[in-house]
């Protein structure tokens, strides 16, 4: 089961804003954890963690909270850590530092408003900007809730945090505010507050503190009551200033017109008896009280600050003002123009839909369930074994990952187009070309499928998780030389090595340096696809033998011709189909002519689909100098064919002598076994059923950092 951890300073933040998203994650199969400084239990929360986090950055308890949270994150290995509130985000990101690389944890931070912004005190920039810039490096996804913060983040943090999203708020329940109270219900509520039926009601819903700046509204009321004594102001919210504003009002003549209601559970009802909603905040992210006013169909007059311009269009759904005189003017204007106010009411109800929980939920679904981007890099432009593996992974895992295939331009494009795989062609495999692709795609994972691709990919460790997939036991890797020394130096930047056979790992000269991050994962194939494609077209001629592979080193086709010379002496009408192309083709064709084998051997060249020819052949012959786990051998077994081959690497795992084939380094012995097998009236080779599903699970575990460093834990040797 996937796990998610929500972190905030206090319980009330989770309770007020995030329960719908806990439900979303819970309903989508996540085990939901919440960590706050509080002991309240929440619906849709499977595990509640209490940590000693404090709002003030200068409290020593926050250091203790980091240690508490780090232990929880290390033990639980969350898929997602989503943090909120200023100190909640700092503590969570410090605690989760390294979890992305170690466990594949995705750290998401929703910024409800940077403390540094246009017009903010310089001290805010000095204190908070460097911290946020530093922590951006340890943030996988940064969510901003207003355009000013979004643009600031793009300009300042894009190089450190590559995924910056804009989400307009946390979502409000619009239906809750669209209520129709009877006149009797409205009058009863007015009386309970101390209002008369015809009073003009202004309301500000916000906690009483310096940032919400209710003192500004108290001064505005002094001017308003001079114009009309029936104007009243309702201040709704908990008092965090210990009666400061109440004492301020007590000294003024407006004390009968200003009502302190404290924390209320009937906000929709209070908004329904209000005429205008006010905001005097000095700093906001995207003000929830304004969005709730829209849902209730009320005009808003707000002091200009960040976030207000995202919501209020002057004259369309309210007014943004710069000083108290402007606020007085706009309130009196609305009081005198009831028809204008009614038009604003309709506009606001329509606009509130954009900030509804349903609308924001769609944003969050895209963020939470965003597919990881995987860039597969190969140095070749032909379709062969390693390319087959890469395509099998891409094709079968594209539902859960956004996959790209990247290689030099060539014939591979035809195959990839046929399979519907996203292809990024390169002029040549080089650092600069790959750098352009990485900058454009911004992959979460780079999956390099050979030695050369691994070396180039290693330079992008800071941007992506790097996986090296070694598909063969290249003899050059068995000794100390310039190439292995370079590969060894680059291996420090590789997060995981996949080796397709034990021999390829054991043969690597610097094996001990990468053993703790290596897994052996034998290749598999999609047997159903092979069988289906084997019927794609008709092949008239039947063949005794077939060779599938490149006509080049290390497939050693010259040895194949030597074996055919021996075979012709024993069976003059022996037939062989050679399917493949390569740098040695002309040389091999000349040898065939020289040895008089023209009537025995048919060259097919490269075939996009060689399986009908394989189906019409009896025995697959392989003369490789080295291999990984050869795909053509697995494909031959899927179609029930014997394999006669040299005893190299992965072939030793899949061929059992005198059972499903024969391995030998002696050409005469190989030729004799071929004759022996061909004399059988029926080739009794059981079709294999390669466990593709288990292989894909192992790859998925590697992509998500769930594969153990012990190679046996992610080894599919029983596939």
PDB file of N, CA, C and O in Angstrom, residues 52-108:
ATOM      1  N   UNK A  52       6.427  17.850  18.285  1.00  0.00           N
ATOM      2  CA  UNK A  52       6.471  19.065  19.113  1.00  0.00           C
ATOM      3  C   UNK A  52       6.827  20.309  18.308  1.00  0.00           C
ATOM      4  O   UNK A  52       7.575  21.179  18.771  1.00  0.00           O
ATOM      5  N   UNK A  53       6.282  20.435  17.108  1.00  0.00           N
ATOM      6  CA  UNK A  53       6.556  21.580  16.248  1.00  0.00           C
ATOM      7  C   UNK A  53       5.895  22.841  16.817  1.00  0.00           C
ATOM      8  O   UNK A  53       4.790  22.784  17.366  1.00  0.00           O
ATOM      9  N   UNK A  54       6.577  23.976  16.682  1.00  0.00           N
ATOM     10  CA  UNK A  54       6.070  25.255  17.180  1.00  0.00           C
ATOM     11  C   UNK A  54       5.953  26.241  16.014  1.00  0.00           C
ATOM     12  O   UNK A  54       6.698  26.169  15.044  1.00  0.00           O
ATOM     13  N   UNK A  55       5.026  27.203  16.137  1.00  0.00           N
ATOM     14  CA  UNK A  55       4.868  28.217  15.094  1.00  0.00           C
ATOM     15  C   UNK A  55       6.084  29.127  14.984  1.00  0.00           C
ATOM     16  O   UNK A  55       6.480  29.534  13.904  1.00  0.00           O
ATOM     17  N   UNK A  56       6.671  29.455  16.119  1.00  0.00           N
ATOM     18  CA  UNK A  56       7.817  30.361  16.110  1.00  0.00           C
ATOM     19  C   UNK A  56       9.063  29.628  15.632  1.00  0.00           C
ATOM     20  O   UNK A  56       9.387  28.544  16.121  1.00  0.00           O
ATOM     21  N   UNK A  57       9.817  30.228  14.693  1.00  0.00           N
ATOM     22  CA  UNK A  57      11.045  29.581  14.216  1.00  0.00           C
ATOM     23  C   UNK A  57      12.164  29.591  15.255  1.00  0.00           C
ATOM     24  O   UNK A  57      13.187  28.932  15.066  1.00  0.00           O
ATOM     25  N   UNK A  58      11.976  30.318  16.338  1.00  0.00           N
ATOM     26  CA  UNK A  58      13.037  30.453  17.333  1.00  0.00           C
ATOM     27  C   UNK A  58      12.862  29.508  18.526  1.00  0.00           C
ATOM     28  O   UNK A  58      13.578  29.614  19.508  1.00  0.00           O
ATOM     29  N   UNK A  59      11.907  28.588  18.431  1.00  0.00           N
ATOM     30  CA  UNK A  59      11.662  27.637  19.518  1.00  0.00           C
ATOM     31  C   UNK A  59      12.568  26.407  19.348  1.00  0.00           C
ATOM     32  O   UNK A  59      12.644  25.817  18.265  1.00  0.00           O
ATOM     33  N   UNK A  60      13.236  26.014  20.431  1.00  0.00           N
ATOM     34  CA  UNK A  60      14.138  24.855  20.407  1.00  0.00           C
ATOM     35  C   UNK A  60      13.393  23.566  20.077  1.00  0.00           C
ATOM     36  O   UNK A  60      13.958  22.638  19.515  1.00  0.00           O
ATOM     37  N   UNK A  61      12.097  23.524  20.415  1.00  0.00           N
ATOM     38  CA  UNK A  61      11.300  22.319  20.151  1.00  0.00           C
ATOM     39  C   UNK A  61      11.281  21.940  18.676  1.00  0.00           C
ATOM     40  O   UNK A  61      11.071  20.771  18.327  1.00  0.00           O
ATOM     41  N   UNK A  62      11.489  22.907  17.800  1.00  0.00           N
ATOM     42  CA  UNK A  62      11.457  22.613  16.366  1.00  0.00           C
ATOM     43  C   UNK A  62      12.608  21.698  15.949  1.00  0.00           C
ATOM     44  O   UNK A  62      12.467  20.901  15.028  1.00  0.00           O
ATOM     45  N   UNK A  63      13.743  21.809  16.615  1.00  0.00           N
ATOM     46  CA  UNK A  63      14.868  20.902  16.341  1.00  0.00           C
ATOM     47  C   UNK A  63      14.487  19.481  16.751  1.00  0.00           C
ATOM     48  O   UNK A  63      14.752  18.510  16.028  1.00  0.00           O
ATOM     49  N   UNK A  64      13.836  19.374  17.885  1.00  0.00           N
ATOM     50  CA  UNK A  64      13.367  18.072  18.345  1.00  0.00           C
ATOM     51  C   UNK A  64      12.319  17.513  17.382  1.00  0.00           C
ATOM     52  O   UNK A  64      12.297  16.312  17.092  1.00  0.00           O
ATOM     53  N   UNK A  65      11.448  18.411  16.880  1.00  0.00           N
ATOM     54  CA  UNK A  65      10.399  17.983  15.943  1.00  0.00           C
ATOM     55  C   UNK A  65      11.002  17.426  14.659  1.00  0.00           C
ATOM     56  O   UNK A  65      10.494  16.458  14.083  1.00  0.00           O
ATOM     57  N   UNK A  66      12.102  18.034  14.183  1.00  0.00           N
ATOM     58  CA  UNK A  66      12.783  17.540  12.973  1.00  0.00           C
ATOM     59  C   UNK A  66      13.260  16.110  13.194  1.00  0.00           C
ATOM     60  O   UNK A  66      13.081  15.236  12.343  1.00  0.00           O
ATOM     61  N   UNK A  67      13.856  15.855  14.349  1.00  0.00           N
ATOM     62  CA  UNK A  67      14.353  14.510  14.666  1.00  0.00           C
ATOM     63  C   UNK A  67      13.203  13.510  14.765  1.00  0.00           C
ATOM     64  O   UNK A  67      13.300  12.379  14.280  1.00  0.00           O
ATOM     65  N   UNK A  68      12.096  13.943  15.406  1.00  0.00           N
ATOM     66  CA  UNK A  68      10.925  13.054  15.520  1.00  0.00           C
ATOM     67  C   UNK A  68      10.397  12.694  14.132  1.00  0.00           C
ATOM     68  O   UNK A  68      10.115  11.525  13.837  1.00  0.00           O
ATOM     69  N   UNK A  69      10.270  13.707  13.292  1.00  0.00           N
ATOM     70  CA  UNK A  69       9.680  13.497  11.969  1.00  0.00           C
ATOM     71  C   UNK A  69      10.614  12.701  11.066  1.00  0.00           C
ATOM     72  O   UNK A  69      10.162  11.864  10.271  1.00  0.00           O
ATOM     73  N   UNK A  70      11.905  12.941  11.175  1.00  0.00           N
ATOM     74  CA  UNK A  70      12.878  12.187  10.367  1.00  0.00           C
ATOM     75  C   UNK A  70      12.791  10.696  10.675  1.00  0.00           C
ATOM     76  O   UNK A  70      12.829   9.849   9.769  1.00  0.00           O
ATOM     77  N   UNK A  71      12.654  10.361  11.951  1.00  0.00           N
ATOM     78  CA  UNK A  71      12.541   8.952  12.344  1.00  0.00           C
ATOM     79  C   UNK A  71      11.286   8.330  11.739  1.00  0.00           C
ATOM     80  O   UNK A  71      11.315   7.201  11.232  1.00  0.00           O
ATOM     81  N   UNK A  72      10.189   9.072  11.767  1.00  0.00           N
ATOM     82  CA  UNK A  72       8.920   8.583  11.196  1.00  0.00           C
ATOM     83  C   UNK A  72       9.069   8.373   9.687  1.00  0.00           C
ATOM     84  O   UNK A  72       8.667   7.334   9.140  1.00  0.00           O
ATOM     85  N   UNK A  73       9.672   9.348   9.004  1.00  0.00           N
ATOM     86  CA  UNK A  73       9.828   9.270   7.545  1.00  0.00           C
ATOM     87  C   UNK A  73      10.751   8.125   7.152  1.00  0.00           C
ATOM     88  O   UNK A  73      10.489   7.389   6.194  1.00  0.00           O
ATOM     89  N   UNK A  74      11.842   7.938   7.896  1.00  0.00           N
ATOM     90  CA  UNK A  74      12.784   6.848   7.598  1.00  0.00           C
ATOM     91  C   UNK A  74      12.140   5.480   7.806  1.00  0.00           C
ATOM     92  O   UNK A  74      12.389   4.536   7.046  1.00  0.00           O
ATOM     93  N   UNK A  75      11.310   5.355   8.841  1.00  0.00           N
ATOM     94  CA  UNK A  75      10.684   4.066   9.144  1.00  0.00           C
ATOM     95  C   UNK A  75       9.547   3.740   8.186  1.00  0.00           C
ATOM     96  O   UNK A  75       9.399   2.603   7.740  1.00  0.00           O
ATOM     97  N   UNK A  76       8.736   4.736   7.868  1.00  0.00           N
ATOM     98  CA  UNK A  76       7.523   4.484   7.077  1.00  0.00           C
ATOM     99  C   UNK A  76       7.769   4.475   5.568  1.00  0.00           C
ATOM    100  O   UNK A  76       6.998   3.902   4.819  1.00  0.00           O
ATOM    101  N   UNK A  77       8.847   5.174   5.125  1.00  0.00           N
ATOM    102  CA  UNK A  77       9.186   5.219   3.685  1.00  0.00           C
ATOM    103  C   UNK A  77       7.975   5.671   2.858  1.00  0.00           C
ATOM    104  O   UNK A  77       7.467   4.951   2.001  1.00  0.00           O
ATOM    105  N   UNK A  78       7.533   6.885   3.098  1.00  0.00           N
ATOM    106  CA  UNK A  78       6.343   7.429   2.443  1.00  0.00           C
ATOM    107  C   UNK A  78       6.584   7.632   0.951  1.00  0.00           C
ATOM    108  O   UNK A  78       7.694   7.960   0.516  1.00  0.00           O
ATOM    109  N   UNK A  79       5.517   7.458   0.183  1.00  0.00           N
ATOM    110  CA  UNK A  79       5.562   7.801  -1.231  1.00  0.00           C
ATOM    111  C   UNK A  79       5.469   9.316  -1.405  1.00  0.00           C
ATOM    112  O   UNK A  79       6.092   9.885  -2.298  1.00  0.00           O
ATOM    113  N   UNK A  80       4.647   9.945  -0.554  1.00  0.00           N
ATOM    114  CA  UNK A  80       4.450  11.397  -0.616  1.00  0.00           C
ATOM    115  C   UNK A  80       4.543  11.971   0.789  1.00  0.00           C
ATOM    116  O   UNK A  80       3.961  11.420   1.725  1.00  0.00           O
ATOM    117  N   UNK A  81       5.271  13.076   0.933  1.00  0.00           N
ATOM    118  CA  UNK A  81       5.197  13.911   2.137  1.00  0.00           C
ATOM    119  C   UNK A  81       4.692  15.272   1.669  1.00  0.00           C
ATOM    120  O   UNK A  81       5.346  15.936   0.868  1.00  0.00           O
ATOM    121  N   UNK A  82       3.506  15.666   2.150  1.00  0.00           N
ATOM    122  CA  UNK A  82       2.906  16.942   1.743  1.00  0.00           C
ATOM    123  C   UNK A  82       2.868  17.857   2.959  1.00  0.00           C
ATOM    124  O   UNK A  82       2.185  17.570   3.934  1.00  0.00           O
ATOM    125  N   UNK A  83       3.621  18.961   2.890  1.00  0.00           N
ATOM    126  CA  UNK A  83       3.733  19.840   4.053  1.00  0.00           C
ATOM    127  C   UNK A  83       3.062  21.190   3.809  1.00  0.00           C
ATOM    128  O   UNK A  83       3.000  21.683   2.682  1.00  0.00           O
ATOM    129  N   UNK A  84       2.582  21.764   4.914  1.00  0.00           N
ATOM    130  CA  UNK A  84       1.853  23.030   4.908  1.00  0.00           C
ATOM    131  C   UNK A  84       2.317  23.873   6.093  1.00  0.00           C
ATOM    132  O   UNK A  84       2.959  23.363   7.009  1.00  0.00           O
ATOM    133  N   UNK A  85       1.924  25.141   6.088  1.00  0.00           N
ATOM    134  CA  UNK A  85       2.244  26.142   7.120  1.00  0.00           C
ATOM    135  C   UNK A  85       3.742  26.425   7.130  1.00  0.00           C
ATOM    136  O   UNK A  85       4.551  25.544   6.794  1.00  0.00           O
ATOM    137  N   UNK A  86       4.145  27.636   7.494  1.00  0.00           N
ATOM    138  CA  UNK A  86       5.561  28.014   7.405  1.00  0.00           C
ATOM    139  C   UNK A  86       6.507  27.062   8.130  1.00  0.00           C
ATOM    140  O   UNK A  86       7.437  26.517   7.530  1.00  0.00           O
ATOM    141  N   UNK A  87       6.291  26.848   9.428  1.00  0.00           N
ATOM    142  CA  UNK A  87       7.211  25.977  10.163  1.00  0.00           C
ATOM    143  C   UNK A  87       6.967  24.506   9.854  1.00  0.00           C
ATOM    144  O   UNK A  87       7.896  23.698   9.875  1.00  0.00           O
ATOM    145  N   UNK A  88       5.728  24.143   9.543  1.00  0.00           N
ATOM    146  CA  UNK A  88       5.440  22.765   9.140  1.00  0.00           C
ATOM    147  C   UNK A  88       6.235  22.382   7.906  1.00  0.00           C
ATOM    148  O   UNK A  88       6.785  21.279   7.805  1.00  0.00           O
ATOM    149  N   UNK A  89       6.338  23.323   6.966  1.00  0.00           N
ATOM    150  CA  UNK A  89       7.066  23.038   5.728  1.00  0.00           C
ATOM    151  C   UNK A  89       8.570  22.985   5.956  1.00  0.00           C
ATOM    152  O   UNK A  89       9.271  22.178   5.344  1.00  0.00           O
ATOM    153  N   UNK A  90       9.081  23.846   6.816  1.00  0.00           N
ATOM    154  CA  UNK A  90      10.520  23.845   7.089  1.00  0.00           C
ATOM    155  C   UNK A  90      10.926  22.555   7.800  1.00  0.00           C
ATOM    156  O   UNK A  90      11.865  21.861   7.399  1.00  0.00           O
ATOM    157  N   UNK A  91      10.195  22.207   8.850  1.00  0.00           N
ATOM    158  CA  UNK A  91      10.494  20.999   9.623  1.00  0.00           C
ATOM    159  C   UNK A  91      10.377  19.751   8.747  1.00  0.00           C
ATOM    160  O   UNK A  91      11.247  18.878   8.765  1.00  0.00           O
ATOM    161  N   UNK A  92       9.314  19.682   7.960  1.00  0.00           N
ATOM    162  CA  UNK A  92       9.081  18.490   7.134  1.00  0.00           C
ATOM    163  C   UNK A  92      10.164  18.322   6.075  1.00  0.00           C
ATOM    164  O   UNK A  92      10.664  17.215   5.843  1.00  0.00           O
ATOM    165  N   UNK A  93      10.554  19.408   5.426  1.00  0.00           N
ATOM    166  CA  UNK A  93      11.549  19.284   4.351  1.00  0.00           C
ATOM    167  C   UNK A  93      12.942  18.979   4.895  1.00  0.00           C
ATOM    168  O   UNK A  93      13.702  18.252   4.264  1.00  0.00           O
ATOM    169  N   UNK A  94      13.252  19.514   6.058  1.00  0.00           N
ATOM    170  CA  UNK A  94      14.528  19.160   6.680  1.00  0.00           C
ATOM    171  C   UNK A  94      14.532  17.692   7.109  1.00  0.00           C
ATOM    172  O   UNK A  94      15.528  16.985   6.945  1.00  0.00           O
ATOM    173  N   UNK A  95      13.404  17.235   7.628  1.00  0.00           N
ATOM    174  CA  UNK A  95      13.302  15.841   8.074  1.00  0.00           C
ATOM    175  C   UNK A  95      13.323  14.873   6.900  1.00  0.00           C
ATOM    176  O   UNK A  95      13.832  13.756   7.007  1.00  0.00           O
ATOM    177  N   UNK A  96      12.772  15.307   5.760  1.00  0.00           N
ATOM    178  CA  UNK A  96      12.679  14.431   4.581  1.00  0.00           C
ATOM    179  C   UNK A  96      13.890  14.550   3.666  1.00  0.00           C
ATOM    180  O   UNK A  96      13.944  13.896   2.623  1.00  0.00           O
ATOM    181  N   UNK A  97      14.874  15.370   4.054  1.00  0.00           N
ATOM    182  CA  UNK A  97      16.051  15.571   3.222  1.00  0.00           C
ATOM    183  C   UNK A  97      16.739  14.225   2.945  1.00  0.00           C
ATOM    184  O   UNK A  97      17.095  13.501   3.865  1.00  0.00           O
ATOM    185  N   UNK A  98      16.885  13.898   1.701  1.00  0.00           N
ATOM    186  CA  UNK A  98      17.509  12.629   1.329  1.00  0.00           C
ATOM    187  C   UNK A  98      16.523  11.507   1.091  1.00  0.00           C
ATOM    188  O   UNK A  98      16.868  10.487   0.504  1.00  0.00           O
ATOM    189  N   UNK A  99      15.264  11.682   1.530  1.00  0.00           N
ATOM    190  CA  UNK A  99      14.270  10.613   1.361  1.00  0.00           C
ATOM    191  C   UNK A  99      13.909  10.408  -0.105  1.00  0.00           C
ATOM    192  O   UNK A  99      13.567   9.305  -0.517  1.00  0.00           O
ATOM    193  N   UNK A 100      13.990  11.474  -0.909  1.00  0.00           N
ATOM    194  CA  UNK A 100      13.673  11.351  -2.334  1.00  0.00           C
ATOM    195  C   UNK A 100      14.643  10.395  -3.022  1.00  0.00           C
ATOM    196  O   UNK A 100      14.234   9.509  -3.771  1.00  0.00           O
ATOM    197  N   UNK A 101      15.927  10.579  -2.755  1.00  0.00           N
ATOM    198  CA  UNK A 101      16.934   9.725  -3.376  1.00  0.00           C
ATOM    199  C   UNK A 101      16.933   8.327  -2.771  1.00  0.00           C
ATOM    200  O   UNK A 101      17.084   7.328  -3.460  1.00  0.00           O
ATOM    201  N   UNK A 102      16.744   8.265  -1.457  1.00  0.00           N
ATOM    202  CA  UNK A 102      16.855   6.978  -0.770  1.00  0.00           C
ATOM    203  C   UNK A 102      15.623   6.102  -0.974  1.00  0.00           C
ATOM    204  O   UNK A 102      15.739   4.896  -1.239  1.00  0.00           O
ATOM    205  N   UNK A 103      14.442   6.680  -0.851  1.00  0.00           N
ATOM    206  CA  UNK A 103      13.209   5.880  -0.873  1.00  0.00           C
ATOM    207  C   UNK A 103      12.238   6.264  -1.978  1.00  0.00           C
ATOM    208  O   UNK A 103      11.150   5.703  -2.066  1.00  0.00           O
ATOM    209  N   UNK A 104      12.611   7.238  -2.819  1.00  0.00           N
ATOM    210  CA  UNK A 104      11.694   7.677  -3.868  1.00  0.00           C
ATOM    211  C   UNK A 104      10.566   8.530  -3.338  1.00  0.00           C
ATOM    212  O   UNK A 104       9.544   8.724  -4.009  1.00  0.00           O
ATOM    213  N   UNK A 105      10.715   9.078  -2.127  1.00  0.00           N
ATOM    214  CA  UNK A 105       9.668   9.916  -1.530  1.00  0.00           C
ATOM    215  C   UNK A 105       9.545  11.222  -2.307  1.00  0.00           C
ATOM    216  O   UNK A 105      10.543  11.862  -2.626  1.00  0.00           O
ATOM    217  N   UNK A 106       8.321  11.608  -2.584  1.00  0.00           N
ATOM    218  CA  UNK A 106       8.066  12.870  -3.266  1.00  0.00           C
ATOM    219  C   UNK A 106       7.634  13.910  -2.236  1.00  0.00           C
ATOM    220  O   UNK A 106       6.621  13.728  -1.544  1.00  0.00           O
ATOM    221  N   UNK A 107       8.414  14.980  -2.108  1.00  0.00           N
ATOM    222  CA  UNK A 107       8.127  16.021  -1.125  1.00  0.00           C
ATOM    223  C   UNK A 107       7.378  17.158  -1.808  1.00  0.00           C
ATOM    224  O   UNK A 107       7.895  17.786  -2.733  1.00  0.00           O
ATOM    225  N   UNK A 108       6.150  17.394  -1.350  1.00  0.00           N
ATOM    226  CA  UNK A 108       5.297  18.448  -1.902  1.00  0.00           C
ATOM    227  C   UNK A 108       5.103  19.521  -0.828  1.00  0.00           C
ATOM    228  O   UNK A 108       4.827  19.205   0.324  1.00  0.00           O
TER     229      UNK A 108
END
